[in-house]
Amino acid sequence: MTYVLFNDSILDEADVAISYKDRGYHFGDGVYEVIRVYNEEFFTLDEHINRLYESAAKIEITIPYEKNALKAMLHEYKTKVQTVNGSIYLQVTRGVADRNHLYTKDEVPVILGFDLPDKGVSQKQEQGVAAYVTEDVRWLRCDIKSINLLGNVMAKRKAYDHDCDEAILYRDSGVTEGSSSNLFLVNNQTLYTHPANNLILNGITRQEILAIASELELAVIEEPFPKEVLLHAEEAFISSTSLEIVPVHSFKGDIETTLNVGPVTKKLQYAFQERVTKKTNASV
Ligand code: PMP
């Protein structure tokens, strides 16, 4: 049986009745998180829950549960579906209403959660991936983890159509992030990444990497850089909950160059695994 978390119940998927009037369906009016499970334990659960509530608040969705109640529901769900290593997807839409752009603020949010299998990314982590550099055509509130991801899915498709695993996006103001990841460059023992403002999603993995960098006393510069800087990077990597840290071995598209999977990226990957082990008792 496939179980789904639906509001405060865990149901067989066949019993989940999503309304055709759900505003998530009409407008992409909702927010989400993907939370990793290692060795039956959630990793950075509080950080994901905090970001979910922040994203919801930014679009005036009030999640109808206390954080602890939602966390308890997620724990119950994880136990029910017996996730050992994988992820849990959780989304909150504004709720059900007659189709109208205008929300009334009285809608009752709809919560949906389900488990996602482990993606098996170890080969990418070792060998790196190609990334397609293309214009960032998304809106100006990329800090909100919205389920409305058209700009992201279009960029991801474009990357795959050019034999790349990820799209790296840039604006006039500089390189922002990947279509579903954050981007870091390494030059001269220093990490470079876009600041956490409205133009990127402040990834939880990104935040973990910044904490690791501080522990390792690696310098970090959080400033936008023009896409031409990609040509001079010693190393580059992308980060996300499902990828962890994946090196970029080549940029294609509007910038074309190749890079080595370098020592700083490897050091960070190692430190990230140690952190996972420490926080989840996982022997990865
Ligand atoms: N940026 C975007 C646009 C993303 O979709 C994601 C992954 N959801 C990330 C960054 C990385 O975020 P996290 O490390 O929290 O998964």
Short mmCIF file of C-alpha atoms and ligand atoms in Angstrom, two decimals:
data_model
loop_
_atom_site.label_atom_id
_atom_site.label_comp_id
_atom_site.label_asym_id
_atom_site.label_seq_id
_atom_site.Cartn_x
_atom_site.Cartn_y
_atom_site.Cartn_z
CA MET A 1 0.00 0.00 0.00
CA THR A 2 1.18 3.55 -0.68
CA TYR A 3 0.50 5.89 2.19
CA VAL A 4 0.05 9.63 1.95
CA LEU A 5 -0.07 12.23 4.67
CA PHE A 6 -3.23 14.22 4.01
CA ASN A 7 -3.93 17.01 6.49
CA ASP A 8 -3.74 15.27 9.86
CA SER A 9 -4.37 11.73 8.56
CA ILE A 10 -2.24 9.03 7.01
CA LEU A 11 -4.30 7.51 4.21
CA ASP A 12 -3.95 4.92 1.51
CA GLU A 13 -3.27 6.91 -1.66
CA ALA A 14 -6.58 5.68 -3.12
CA ASP A 15 -8.44 7.48 -0.32
CA VAL A 16 -6.82 10.87 -0.83
CA ALA A 17 -9.43 13.24 -2.23
CA ILE A 18 -7.70 16.35 -3.61
CA SER A 19 -10.26 18.90 -4.68
CA TYR A 20 -10.17 20.17 -8.25
CA LYS A 21 -10.70 23.54 -6.60
CA ASP A 22 -7.45 23.40 -4.65
CA ARG A 23 -5.61 26.69 -5.31
CA GLY A 24 -2.38 24.73 -5.60
CA TYR A 25 -3.84 23.21 -8.74
CA HIS A 26 -5.12 26.50 -10.23
CA PHE A 27 -2.39 28.93 -9.24
CA GLY A 28 0.54 26.98 -7.84
CA ASP A 29 -0.56 28.73 -4.66
CA GLY A 30 1.42 26.86 -2.03
CA VAL A 31 4.81 26.08 -0.53
CA TYR A 32 6.80 22.90 0.02
CA GLU A 33 9.83 21.18 1.49
CA VAL A 34 11.82 18.04 0.76
CA ILE A 35 13.31 16.57 3.92
CA ARG A 36 16.00 13.93 3.86
CA VAL A 37 15.90 10.78 5.98
CA TYR A 38 19.16 8.98 6.74
CA ASN A 39 19.18 5.78 8.74
CA GLU A 40 15.52 6.32 9.73
CA GLU A 41 16.28 9.81 11.11
CA PHE A 42 15.28 13.17 9.67
CA PHE A 43 18.23 15.41 8.79
CA THR A 44 17.88 19.14 9.58
CA LEU A 45 14.16 18.73 10.23
CA ASP A 46 13.85 21.94 12.27
CA GLU A 47 15.53 23.97 9.54
CA HIS A 48 13.12 22.62 6.93
CA ILE A 49 10.09 23.16 9.15
CA ASN A 50 11.18 26.72 9.94
CA ARG A 51 11.67 27.49 6.26
CA LEU A 52 8.25 25.99 5.44
CA TYR A 53 6.53 28.26 7.96
CA GLU A 54 8.55 31.26 6.73
CA SER A 55 7.67 30.58 3.09
CA ALA A 56 4.01 30.16 4.06
CA ALA A 57 4.01 33.40 6.08
CA LYS A 58 5.54 35.31 3.14
CA ILE A 59 2.45 34.50 1.08
CA GLU A 60 -0.01 34.83 3.97
CA ILE A 61 -0.72 31.13 4.40
CA THR A 62 -1.15 30.23 8.05
CA ILE A 63 -0.32 26.58 8.58
CA PRO A 64 -3.07 25.33 10.91
CA TYR A 65 -0.74 23.36 13.21
CA GLU A 66 1.99 24.25 15.66
CA LYS A 67 5.43 23.31 14.35
CA ASN A 68 5.73 20.54 16.94
CA ALA A 69 2.41 19.04 15.90
CA LEU A 70 3.47 19.02 12.25
CA LYS A 71 6.81 17.48 13.18
CA ALA A 72 5.00 14.77 15.17
CA MET A 73 2.85 14.03 12.12
CA LEU A 74 5.96 13.72 9.96
CA HIS A 75 7.56 11.35 12.45
CA GLU A 76 4.42 9.24 12.50
CA TYR A 77 4.32 9.20 8.71
CA LYS A 78 8.00 8.24 8.43
CA THR A 79 7.42 5.35 10.83
CA LYS A 80 4.34 4.24 8.92
CA VAL A 81 6.11 4.15 5.56
CA GLN A 82 9.29 2.73 7.14
CA THR A 83 11.65 5.13 5.41
CA VAL A 84 15.25 4.11 6.07
CA ASN A 85 17.04 6.28 3.49
CA GLY A 86 15.04 8.60 1.29
CA SER A 87 13.10 11.82 1.49
CA ILE A 88 9.71 13.08 2.48
CA TYR A 89 7.98 15.66 0.32
CA LEU A 90 5.61 17.99 2.14
CA GLN A 91 3.48 20.70 0.62
CA VAL A 92 0.94 23.15 1.95
CA THR A 93 -1.47 24.80 -0.45
CA ARG A 94 -3.68 27.73 0.40
CA GLY A 95 -6.72 25.49 0.22
CA VAL A 96 -9.93 24.97 -1.67
CA ALA A 97 -11.87 27.87 -3.17
CA ASP A 98 -13.85 28.85 -6.26
CA ARG A 99 -11.32 29.90 -8.87
CA ASN A 100 -10.44 33.53 -8.26
CA HIS A 101 -7.03 35.19 -8.22
CA LEU A 102 -8.06 37.02 -5.09
CA TYR A 103 -7.61 34.94 -1.94
CA THR A 104 -9.87 35.78 0.96
CA LYS A 105 -7.48 34.81 3.81
CA ASP A 106 -10.22 32.46 5.08
CA GLU A 107 -9.13 29.44 3.06
CA VAL A 108 -8.15 26.35 5.03
CA PRO A 109 -4.69 25.13 3.96
CA VAL A 110 -4.33 21.61 2.58
CA ILE A 111 -1.31 19.57 3.65
CA LEU A 112 0.04 16.72 1.59
CA GLY A 113 3.09 14.58 2.26
CA PHE A 114 4.56 11.52 0.62
CA ASP A 115 7.84 9.66 0.58
CA LEU A 116 10.37 9.83 -2.23
CA PRO A 117 12.92 7.08 -2.86
CA ASP A 118 16.62 7.71 -2.46
CA LYS A 119 17.85 9.11 -5.79
CA GLY A 120 21.18 7.29 -5.79
CA VAL A 121 23.50 10.18 -6.59
CA SER A 122 26.84 8.71 -5.54
CA GLN A 123 28.17 8.53 -9.11
CA LYS A 124 27.35 12.21 -9.63
CA GLN A 125 28.99 13.05 -6.31
CA GLU A 126 32.19 11.30 -7.40
CA GLN A 127 32.40 12.24 -11.06
CA GLY A 128 30.54 15.53 -11.22
CA VAL A 129 27.91 16.74 -13.67
CA ALA A 130 27.62 19.10 -16.62
CA ALA A 131 25.63 22.29 -15.99
CA TYR A 132 23.86 24.42 -18.58
CA VAL A 133 24.28 28.16 -18.08
CA THR A 134 21.15 30.04 -19.07
CA GLU A 135 19.19 33.15 -18.21
CA ASP A 136 17.21 33.26 -14.97
CA VAL A 137 13.68 34.13 -16.09
CA ARG A 138 12.02 33.45 -12.74
CA TRP A 139 10.19 35.92 -10.55
CA LEU A 140 11.80 38.11 -7.89
CA ARG A 141 10.77 36.08 -4.83
CA CYS A 142 12.92 32.99 -5.25
CA ASP A 143 13.40 33.03 -1.47
CA ILE A 144 9.89 31.58 -1.17
CA LYS A 145 9.90 27.82 -1.67
CA SER A 146 6.80 27.98 -3.81
CA ILE A 147 5.28 24.98 -5.56
CA ASN A 148 4.96 27.30 -8.58
CA LEU A 149 8.17 26.27 -10.32
CA LEU A 150 7.62 27.01 -14.01
CA GLY A 151 10.87 28.93 -14.49
CA ASN A 152 12.73 26.14 -12.71
CA VAL A 153 11.17 23.27 -14.65
CA MET A 154 11.72 25.05 -17.97
CA ALA A 155 15.38 25.60 -17.13
CA LYS A 156 15.82 21.99 -15.99
CA ARG A 157 14.33 20.70 -19.26
CA LYS A 158 16.59 22.97 -21.28
CA ALA A 159 19.61 21.64 -19.37
CA TYR A 160 18.64 18.02 -20.06
CA ASP A 161 18.03 18.83 -23.74
CA HIS A 162 21.67 19.93 -23.85
CA ASP A 163 22.96 16.80 -22.07
CA CYS A 164 23.40 18.61 -18.77
CA ASP A 165 22.16 17.59 -15.33
CA GLU A 166 21.39 21.04 -14.00
CA ALA A 167 20.74 24.56 -15.24
CA ILE A 168 22.81 27.38 -13.74
CA LEU A 169 20.86 30.62 -13.86
CA TYR A 170 22.10 34.18 -14.23
CA ARG A 171 20.56 37.63 -14.25
CA ASP A 172 22.07 41.02 -15.16
CA SER A 173 23.09 41.20 -11.50
CA GLY A 174 25.05 37.93 -11.67
CA VAL A 175 24.79 34.16 -11.33
CA THR A 176 22.02 33.21 -8.92
CA GLU A 177 21.61 29.44 -8.41
CA GLY A 178 20.65 26.17 -10.08
CA SER A 179 17.13 25.24 -11.14
CA SER A 180 16.89 23.01 -8.05
CA SER A 181 20.18 23.63 -6.27
CA ASN A 182 22.54 26.32 -5.01
CA LEU A 183 25.86 27.01 -6.73
CA PHE A 184 29.28 27.47 -5.15
CA LEU A 185 32.59 28.32 -6.81
CA VAL A 186 36.00 27.69 -5.30
CA ASN A 187 38.98 29.88 -6.01
CA ASN A 188 42.12 30.14 -3.95
CA GLN A 189 40.67 28.30 -0.91
CA THR A 190 37.68 30.65 -0.89
CA LEU A 191 34.02 29.76 -1.49
CA TYR A 192 31.88 32.10 -3.58
CA THR A 193 28.09 31.95 -3.60
CA HIS A 194 25.14 34.27 -4.14
CA PRO A 195 23.91 35.99 -0.97
CA ALA A 196 20.70 34.71 0.57
CA ASN A 197 18.32 37.36 -0.68
CA ASN A 198 15.14 37.39 -2.78
CA LEU A 199 16.95 36.04 -5.87
CA ILE A 200 17.76 32.57 -4.51
CA LEU A 201 16.36 29.92 -2.25
CA ASN A 202 18.53 29.82 0.85
CA GLY A 203 19.15 26.08 0.69
CA ILE A 204 19.38 24.15 3.91
CA THR A 205 22.32 22.30 2.36
CA ARG A 206 23.84 25.68 1.47
CA GLN A 207 23.52 26.70 5.10
CA GLU A 208 25.11 23.44 6.26
CA ILE A 209 28.00 24.02 3.83
CA LEU A 210 28.52 27.54 5.17
CA ALA A 211 28.62 26.15 8.71
CA ILE A 212 31.16 23.50 7.63
CA ALA A 213 33.24 26.15 5.83
CA SER A 214 33.36 28.15 9.03
CA GLU A 215 34.47 25.05 11.00
CA LEU A 216 37.15 24.35 8.41
CA GLU A 217 38.15 28.01 8.41
CA LEU A 218 37.53 28.35 4.68
CA ALA A 219 36.83 31.91 3.59
CA VAL A 220 33.37 32.54 2.13
CA ILE A 221 32.31 35.44 -0.06
CA GLU A 222 28.54 35.78 -0.39
CA GLU A 223 28.31 38.18 -3.28
CA PRO A 224 26.84 37.97 -6.78
CA PHE A 225 29.39 37.43 -9.55
CA PRO A 226 29.02 37.82 -13.33
CA LYS A 227 28.65 34.63 -15.35
CA GLU A 228 32.11 35.17 -16.92
CA VAL A 229 33.61 34.39 -13.51
CA LEU A 230 32.58 30.76 -14.13
CA LEU A 231 35.36 30.68 -16.74
CA HIS A 232 37.99 31.20 -14.04
CA ALA A 233 36.67 28.95 -11.28
CA GLU A 234 39.10 26.34 -9.99
CA GLU A 235 36.19 24.22 -8.75
CA ALA A 236 32.41 24.48 -8.78
CA PHE A 237 29.70 22.46 -7.10
CA ILE A 238 25.95 22.46 -6.62
CA SER A 239 24.13 21.60 -3.42
CA SER A 240 20.67 20.44 -2.46
CA THR A 241 18.89 18.13 -0.06
CA SER A 242 18.86 15.29 -2.58
CA LEU A 243 22.28 15.91 -4.20
CA GLU A 244 24.15 16.96 -1.05
CA ILE A 245 27.34 18.24 -2.75
CA VAL A 246 27.85 17.46 -6.44
CA PRO A 247 30.83 18.82 -8.38
CA VAL A 248 30.32 20.55 -11.73
CA HIS A 249 32.86 19.25 -14.27
CA SER A 250 31.72 21.43 -17.14
CA PHE A 251 29.63 24.46 -17.93
CA LYS A 252 27.82 24.60 -21.25
CA GLY A 253 25.41 27.02 -22.87
CA ASP A 254 26.11 30.72 -22.43
CA ILE A 255 29.45 29.91 -20.74
CA GLU A 256 31.54 26.95 -21.86
CA THR A 257 34.43 25.57 -19.85
CA THR A 258 35.60 22.43 -18.06
CA LEU A 259 36.78 22.04 -14.48
CA ASN A 260 38.35 19.41 -12.27
CA VAL A 261 36.62 17.74 -9.35
CA GLY A 262 38.88 19.46 -6.87
CA PRO A 263 40.19 19.01 -3.34
CA VAL A 264 38.06 21.66 -1.65
CA THR A 265 34.85 20.13 -3.01
CA LYS A 266 36.00 16.68 -1.86
CA LYS A 267 36.87 18.01 1.58
CA LEU A 268 33.42 19.57 1.90
CA GLN A 269 31.75 16.36 0.72
CA TYR A 270 33.62 14.42 3.37
CA ALA A 271 32.77 16.93 6.09
CA PHE A 272 29.12 16.90 4.99
CA GLN A 273 28.96 13.11 5.38
CA GLU A 274 30.51 13.42 8.82
CA ARG A 275 27.86 15.95 9.74
CA VAL A 276 25.10 13.64 8.50
CA THR A 277 26.55 10.81 10.55
CA LYS A 278 26.82 13.00 13.63
CA LYS A 279 23.30 14.36 13.36
CA THR A 280 21.50 11.15 12.39
CA ASN A 281 23.71 8.35 13.70
CA ALA A 282 23.80 7.17 10.11
CA SER A 283 26.78 5.15 8.98
CA VAL A 284 27.00 6.46 5.45
N1 PMP B 1 17.53 26.40 -4.96
C1 PMP B 1 16.42 25.92 -5.54
C2 PMP B 1 15.75 26.71 -6.60
C3 PMP B 1 15.90 24.67 -5.13
O1 PMP B 1 14.78 24.19 -5.69
C4 PMP B 1 16.59 23.93 -4.15
C5 PMP B 1 16.12 22.57 -3.72
N2 PMP B 1 14.84 22.56 -3.29
C6 PMP B 1 17.74 24.47 -3.59
C7 PMP B 1 18.18 25.72 -4.01
C8 PMP B 1 18.49 23.74 -2.50
O2 PMP B 1 17.78 23.79 -1.30
P1 PMP B 1 17.98 22.68 -0.16
O3 PMP B 1 19.43 22.56 0.09
O4 PMP B 1 17.23 23.21 0.99
O5 PMP B 1 17.39 21.41 -0.72
#
